[in-house]
Coordinates of C-alpha atoms in Angstrom, one line a residue:
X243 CA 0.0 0.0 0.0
X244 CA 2.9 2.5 1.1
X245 CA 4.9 1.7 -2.0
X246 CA 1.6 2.5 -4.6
X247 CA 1.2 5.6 -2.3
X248 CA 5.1 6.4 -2.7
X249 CA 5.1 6.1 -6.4
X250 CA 2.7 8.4 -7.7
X251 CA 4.0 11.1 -4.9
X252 CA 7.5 10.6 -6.6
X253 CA 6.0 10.8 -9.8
X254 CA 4.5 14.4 -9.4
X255 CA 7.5 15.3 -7.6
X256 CA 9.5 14.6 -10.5
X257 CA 7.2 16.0 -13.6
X258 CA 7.7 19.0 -11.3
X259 CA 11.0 19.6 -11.5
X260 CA 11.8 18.6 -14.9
X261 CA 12.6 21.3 -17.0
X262 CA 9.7 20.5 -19.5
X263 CA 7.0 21.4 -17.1
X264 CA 7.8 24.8 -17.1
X265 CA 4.8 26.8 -18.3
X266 CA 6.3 30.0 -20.2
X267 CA 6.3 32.4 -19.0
X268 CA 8.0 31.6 -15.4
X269 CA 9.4 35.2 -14.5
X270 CA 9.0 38.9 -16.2
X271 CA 10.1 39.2 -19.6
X272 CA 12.4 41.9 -20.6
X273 CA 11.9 43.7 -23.9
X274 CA 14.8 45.1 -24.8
X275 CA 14.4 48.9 -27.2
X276 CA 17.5 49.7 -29.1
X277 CA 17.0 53.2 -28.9
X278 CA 16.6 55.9 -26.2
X279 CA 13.5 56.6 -24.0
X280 CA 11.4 58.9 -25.8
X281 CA 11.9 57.7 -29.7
X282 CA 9.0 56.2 -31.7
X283 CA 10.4 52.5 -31.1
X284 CA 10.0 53.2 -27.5
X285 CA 6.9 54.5 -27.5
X286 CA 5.4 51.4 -30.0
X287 CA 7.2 48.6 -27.2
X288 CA 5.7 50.4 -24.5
X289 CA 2.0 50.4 -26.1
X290 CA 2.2 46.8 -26.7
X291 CA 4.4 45.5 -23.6
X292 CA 1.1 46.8 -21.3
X293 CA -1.1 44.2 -23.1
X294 CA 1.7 41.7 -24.0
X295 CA 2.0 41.4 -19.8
X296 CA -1.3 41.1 -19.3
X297 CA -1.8 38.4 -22.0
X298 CA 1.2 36.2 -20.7
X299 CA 0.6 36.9 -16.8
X300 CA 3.7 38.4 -16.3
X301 CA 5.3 41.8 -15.7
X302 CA 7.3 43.2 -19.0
X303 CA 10.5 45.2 -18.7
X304 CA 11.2 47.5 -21.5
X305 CA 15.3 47.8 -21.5
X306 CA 16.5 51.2 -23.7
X307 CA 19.8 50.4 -24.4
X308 CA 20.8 53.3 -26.5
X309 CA 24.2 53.2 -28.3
X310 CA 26.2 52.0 -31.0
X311 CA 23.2 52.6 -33.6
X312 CA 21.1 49.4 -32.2
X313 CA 24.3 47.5 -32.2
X314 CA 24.5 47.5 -28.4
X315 CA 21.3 46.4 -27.7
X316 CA 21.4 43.4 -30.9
X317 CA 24.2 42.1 -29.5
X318 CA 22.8 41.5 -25.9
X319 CA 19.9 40.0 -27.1
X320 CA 22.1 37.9 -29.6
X321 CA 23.5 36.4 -26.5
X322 CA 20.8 36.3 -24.1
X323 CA 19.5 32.9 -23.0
X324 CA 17.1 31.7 -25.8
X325 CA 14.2 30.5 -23.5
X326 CA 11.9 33.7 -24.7
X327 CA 12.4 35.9 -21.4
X328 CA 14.7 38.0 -22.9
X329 CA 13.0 39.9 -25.8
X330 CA 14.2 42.4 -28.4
X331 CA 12.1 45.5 -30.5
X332 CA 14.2 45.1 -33.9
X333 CA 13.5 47.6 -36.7
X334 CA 14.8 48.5 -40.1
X335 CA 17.9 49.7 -39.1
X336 CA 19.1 46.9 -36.6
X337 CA 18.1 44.2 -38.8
X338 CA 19.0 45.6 -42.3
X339 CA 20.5 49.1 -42.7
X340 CA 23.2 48.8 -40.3
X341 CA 24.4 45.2 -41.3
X342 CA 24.2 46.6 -44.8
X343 CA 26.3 49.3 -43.9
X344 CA 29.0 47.5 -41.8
X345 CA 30.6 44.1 -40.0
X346 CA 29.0 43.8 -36.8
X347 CA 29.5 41.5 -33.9
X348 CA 26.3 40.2 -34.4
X349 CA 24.0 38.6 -37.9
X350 CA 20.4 39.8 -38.2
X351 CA 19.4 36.6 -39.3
X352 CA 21.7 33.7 -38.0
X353 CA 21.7 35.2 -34.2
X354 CA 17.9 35.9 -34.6
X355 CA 14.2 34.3 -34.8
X356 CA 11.9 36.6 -35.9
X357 CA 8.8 36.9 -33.4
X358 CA 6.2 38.8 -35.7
X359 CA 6.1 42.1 -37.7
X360 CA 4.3 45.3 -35.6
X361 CA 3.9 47.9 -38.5
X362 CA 5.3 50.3 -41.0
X363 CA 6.0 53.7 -40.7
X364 CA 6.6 56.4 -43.5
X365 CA 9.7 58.7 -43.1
X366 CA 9.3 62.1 -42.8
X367 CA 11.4 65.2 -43.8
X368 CA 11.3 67.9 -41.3
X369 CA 13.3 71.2 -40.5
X370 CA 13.4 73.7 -37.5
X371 CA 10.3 75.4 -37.4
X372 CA 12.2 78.5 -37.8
X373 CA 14.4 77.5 -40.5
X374 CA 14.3 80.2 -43.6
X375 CA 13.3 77.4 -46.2
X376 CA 10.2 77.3 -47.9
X377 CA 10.1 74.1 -49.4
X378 CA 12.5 71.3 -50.7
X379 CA 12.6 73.0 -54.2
X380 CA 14.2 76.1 -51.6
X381 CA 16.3 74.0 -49.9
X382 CA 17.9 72.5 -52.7
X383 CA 18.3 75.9 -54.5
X384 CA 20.0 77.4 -51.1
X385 CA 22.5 74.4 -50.3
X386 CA 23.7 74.6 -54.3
X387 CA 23.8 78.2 -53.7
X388 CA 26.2 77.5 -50.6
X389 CA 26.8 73.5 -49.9
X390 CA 27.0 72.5 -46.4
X391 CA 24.7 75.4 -45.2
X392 CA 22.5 73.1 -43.5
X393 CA 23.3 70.2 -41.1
X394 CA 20.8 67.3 -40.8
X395 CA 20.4 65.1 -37.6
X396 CA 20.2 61.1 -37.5
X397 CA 19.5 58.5 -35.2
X398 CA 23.3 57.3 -35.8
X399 CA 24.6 56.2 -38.9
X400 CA 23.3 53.1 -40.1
X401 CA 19.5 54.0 -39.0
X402 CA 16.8 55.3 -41.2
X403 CA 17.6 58.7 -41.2
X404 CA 20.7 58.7 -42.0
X405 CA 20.5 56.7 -45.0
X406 CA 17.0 58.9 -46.3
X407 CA 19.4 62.2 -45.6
X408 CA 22.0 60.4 -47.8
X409 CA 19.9 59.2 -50.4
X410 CA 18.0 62.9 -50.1
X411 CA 21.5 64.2 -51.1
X412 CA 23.0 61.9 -54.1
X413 CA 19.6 62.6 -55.3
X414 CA 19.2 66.1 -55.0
X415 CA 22.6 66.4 -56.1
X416 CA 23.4 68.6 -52.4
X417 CA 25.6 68.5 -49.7
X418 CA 24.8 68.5 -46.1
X419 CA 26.7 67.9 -43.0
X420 CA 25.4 65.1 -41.0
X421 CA 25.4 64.9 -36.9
X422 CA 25.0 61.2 -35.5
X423 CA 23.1 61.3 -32.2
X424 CA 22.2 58.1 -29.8
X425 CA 18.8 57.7 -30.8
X426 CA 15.8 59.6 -32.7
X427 CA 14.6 61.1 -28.9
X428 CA 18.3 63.4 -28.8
X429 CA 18.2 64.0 -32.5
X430 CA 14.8 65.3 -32.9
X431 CA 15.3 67.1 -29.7
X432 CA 18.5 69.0 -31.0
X433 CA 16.4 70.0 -34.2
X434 CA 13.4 71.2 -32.3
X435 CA 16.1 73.5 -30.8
X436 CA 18.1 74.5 -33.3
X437 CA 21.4 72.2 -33.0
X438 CA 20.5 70.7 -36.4
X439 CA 18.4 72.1 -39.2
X440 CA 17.1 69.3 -40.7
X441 CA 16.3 65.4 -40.3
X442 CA 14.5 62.1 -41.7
X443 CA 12.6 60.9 -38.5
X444 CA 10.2 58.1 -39.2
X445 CA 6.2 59.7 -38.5
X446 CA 5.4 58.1 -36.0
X447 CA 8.7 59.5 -33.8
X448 CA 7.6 63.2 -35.8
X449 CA 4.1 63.6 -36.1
X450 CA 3.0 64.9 -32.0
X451 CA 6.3 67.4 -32.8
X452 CA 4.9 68.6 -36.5
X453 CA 1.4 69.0 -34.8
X454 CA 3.0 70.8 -31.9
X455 CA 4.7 73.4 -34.4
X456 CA 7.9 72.3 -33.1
X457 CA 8.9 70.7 -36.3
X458 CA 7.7 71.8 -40.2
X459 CA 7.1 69.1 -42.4
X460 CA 9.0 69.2 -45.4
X461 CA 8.4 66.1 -47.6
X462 CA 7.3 62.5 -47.3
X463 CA 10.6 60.2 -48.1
X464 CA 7.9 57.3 -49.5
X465 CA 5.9 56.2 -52.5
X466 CA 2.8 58.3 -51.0
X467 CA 1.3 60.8 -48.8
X468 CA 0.8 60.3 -45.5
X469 CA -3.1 60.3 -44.2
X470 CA -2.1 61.9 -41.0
X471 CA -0.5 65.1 -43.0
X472 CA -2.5 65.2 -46.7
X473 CA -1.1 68.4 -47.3
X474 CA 2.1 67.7 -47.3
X475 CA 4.2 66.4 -50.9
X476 CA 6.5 63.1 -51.5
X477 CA 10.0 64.1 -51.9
X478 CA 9.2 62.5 -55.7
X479 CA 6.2 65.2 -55.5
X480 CA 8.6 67.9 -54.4
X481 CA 11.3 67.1 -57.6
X482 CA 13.3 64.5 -55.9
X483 CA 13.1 61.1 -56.7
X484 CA 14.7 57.9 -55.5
X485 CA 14.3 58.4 -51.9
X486 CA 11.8 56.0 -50.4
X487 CA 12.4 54.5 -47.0
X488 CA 9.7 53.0 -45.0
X489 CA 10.6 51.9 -41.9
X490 CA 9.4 48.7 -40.4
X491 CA 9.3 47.2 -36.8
X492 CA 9.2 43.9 -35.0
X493 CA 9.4 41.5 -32.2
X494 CA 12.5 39.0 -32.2
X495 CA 14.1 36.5 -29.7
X496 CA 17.6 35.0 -29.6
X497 CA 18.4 32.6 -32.0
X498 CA 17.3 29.0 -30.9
X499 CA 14.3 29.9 -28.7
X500 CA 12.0 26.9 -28.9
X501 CA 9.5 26.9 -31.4
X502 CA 6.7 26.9 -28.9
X503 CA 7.7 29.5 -27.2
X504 CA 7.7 31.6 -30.5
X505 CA 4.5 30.6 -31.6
X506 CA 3.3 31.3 -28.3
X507 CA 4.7 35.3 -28.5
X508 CA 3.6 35.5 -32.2
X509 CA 0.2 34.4 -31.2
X510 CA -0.4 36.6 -28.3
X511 CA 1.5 39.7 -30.5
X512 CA -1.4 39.2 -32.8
X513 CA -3.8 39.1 -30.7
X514 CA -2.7 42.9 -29.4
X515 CA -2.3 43.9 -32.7
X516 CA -5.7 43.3 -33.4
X517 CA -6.9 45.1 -30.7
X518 CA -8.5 48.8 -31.7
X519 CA -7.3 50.8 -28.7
X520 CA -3.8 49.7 -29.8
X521 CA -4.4 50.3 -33.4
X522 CA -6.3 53.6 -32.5
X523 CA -2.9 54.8 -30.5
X524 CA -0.4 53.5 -33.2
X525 CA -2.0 55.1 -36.1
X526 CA -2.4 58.7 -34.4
X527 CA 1.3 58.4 -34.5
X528 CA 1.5 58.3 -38.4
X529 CA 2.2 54.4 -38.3
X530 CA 0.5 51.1 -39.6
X531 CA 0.2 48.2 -37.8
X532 CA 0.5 44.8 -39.7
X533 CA 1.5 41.8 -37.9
X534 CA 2.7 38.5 -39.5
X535 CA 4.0 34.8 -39.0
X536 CA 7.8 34.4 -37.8
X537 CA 8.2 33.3 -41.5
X538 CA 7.2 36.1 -42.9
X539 CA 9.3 38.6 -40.5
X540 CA 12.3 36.3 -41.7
X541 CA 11.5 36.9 -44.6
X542 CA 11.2 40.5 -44.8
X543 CA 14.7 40.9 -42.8
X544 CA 16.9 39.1 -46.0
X545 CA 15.1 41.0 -48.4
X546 CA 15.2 44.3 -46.8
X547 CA 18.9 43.3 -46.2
X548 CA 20.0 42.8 -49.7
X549 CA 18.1 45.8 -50.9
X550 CA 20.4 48.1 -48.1
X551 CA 23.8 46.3 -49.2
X552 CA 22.4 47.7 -52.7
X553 CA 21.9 51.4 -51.2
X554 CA 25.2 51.1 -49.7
X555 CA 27.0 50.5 -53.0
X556 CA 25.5 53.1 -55.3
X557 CA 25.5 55.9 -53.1
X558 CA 29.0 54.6 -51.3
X559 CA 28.0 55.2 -47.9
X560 CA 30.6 54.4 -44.9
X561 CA 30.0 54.0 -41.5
X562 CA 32.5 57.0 -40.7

């Protein structure tokens, strides 16, 4: 009798403590934001971390570790343990511009699987409000007048707005100093104030600031107008073609995270991104949601990857 009462007890004791019994998530799960407090990647991991924790029953951490243009952060997550606690906001130019543009101590798609896409957002060319330029057809006549007038802002180079400014420039046939910052938060800041004259912020980071009057809309660096600003012209609109960079966001963990446990984040990412009070808050920002399968994300980050490498070549951009 003892010995039939002894083995199931051991039994349970054992399914217990094996590893496999582990629900996930066990412990709060750290998202980690490759940019500074402030930016529009931080704001977009923030809006869905609230739901994200309440889906999975667990508290969510968002990390900002600025630096490095996303390098910093990629690599951390690279290395993390793969068991889906440790989290990481990717975007365009973590996971294609920046590997275009340079070696790195980490590979966008071999250290990497892709959670699920979170949206698009247009990029948006914006001055100083105070800035004496009327329009891009102005600004290019003033910095041929007199090159390096003008200095333009960027999240670092390797990120979005540095390779839009660049493009902007072999295509408008200008030149314009670039200042690297840690982040779109700093840049935009120093822009607002004066610092810089000019920069290629994705909408969703520029739109509250261009609605504030703190920033003037220039052009949309895209195939299209933007809904949230009708009034304002593509750069294709405004005589300069050849500069269309839409910025793109998503969810990854580190390479070799069980399969499970991705499905399980890419199902639960969905279900946020189908919710309206988070689609209400993300479009106000300028940016569209869209959310996909881990496939698709993969995907996206090789193609997006060989199209940078292509950039990089034609207009013989550095990392210096």
């Amino acid at each position: 009798m003892l010995k039939h009462l002894i083995a199931p007890t051991l039994a349970a004791t054992l399914a217990a403590t094996a590893p496999a019994a582990h629900a996930f998530p066990d412990k709060a799960i750290t998202i980690v934001v490759p940019t500074a407090a402030g930016g529009g990647n931080d704001a977009m991991a923030r809006t869905i971390a609230q739901k994200l924790g309440t889906l999975l029953g667990q508290t969510i951490v968002i990390d900002n570790r600025a630096g490095a243009n996303g390098s910093i952060a990629s690599e951390f997550v690279a290395r993390a343990p793969a068991d889906g606690h440790t989290l990481m906001f990717g975007y365009i130019a973590t996971h294609s511009m920046n590997p275009a543009l340079q070696k790195l101590r980490y590979d966008p798609v071999n250290d990497f699987e892709p959670i699920g896409l979170v949206g698009y957002s247009a990029t948006l060319m914006v001055a100083n409000a105070n800035v004496p330029v009327k329009d891009v057809k102005d600004l290019v006549a003033q910095l041929k007048a007199k090159p390096d007038k003008y200095t333009y802002a960027s999240a670092g180079n390797g990120t979005a707005p540095h390779f839009a400014a660049e493009l902007f420039k072999m295509n408008a046939g200008v030149v314009m100093l670039g200042v690297p910052y840690k982040g779109s938060a700093p840049a935009v800041s120093d822009t607002i104030g004066g610092q810089t004259q000019f920069m290629f912020p994705s909408l969703f980071t520029a739109l509250p600031h261009v609605k504030a009057g703190k920033l003037k809309a220039l052009a949309v660096a895209g195939p299209k107008r933007s809904a949230s600003l009708p009034d304002v012209p593509t750069l294709k609109e405004a005589g300069v073609d050849g500069v269309d960079v839409m910025q793109w966001y998503g969810l990854f963990a580190p390479a070799r995270t069980p399969k499970p446990i991705v499905e399980q984040l890419n199902k639960a990412l969905n279900q946020i991104l189908n919710d309206k009070d988070i689609i209400k808050r993300i479009e106000d920002h300028g940016a569209d949601v869209e959310s996909s399968t881990p496939e698709q994300l993969g995907a996206l980050v090789k193609s997006e990857l060989t199209k940078w490498k292509g950039v990089v070549q034609k207009a013989k951009l550095t990392a210096d």
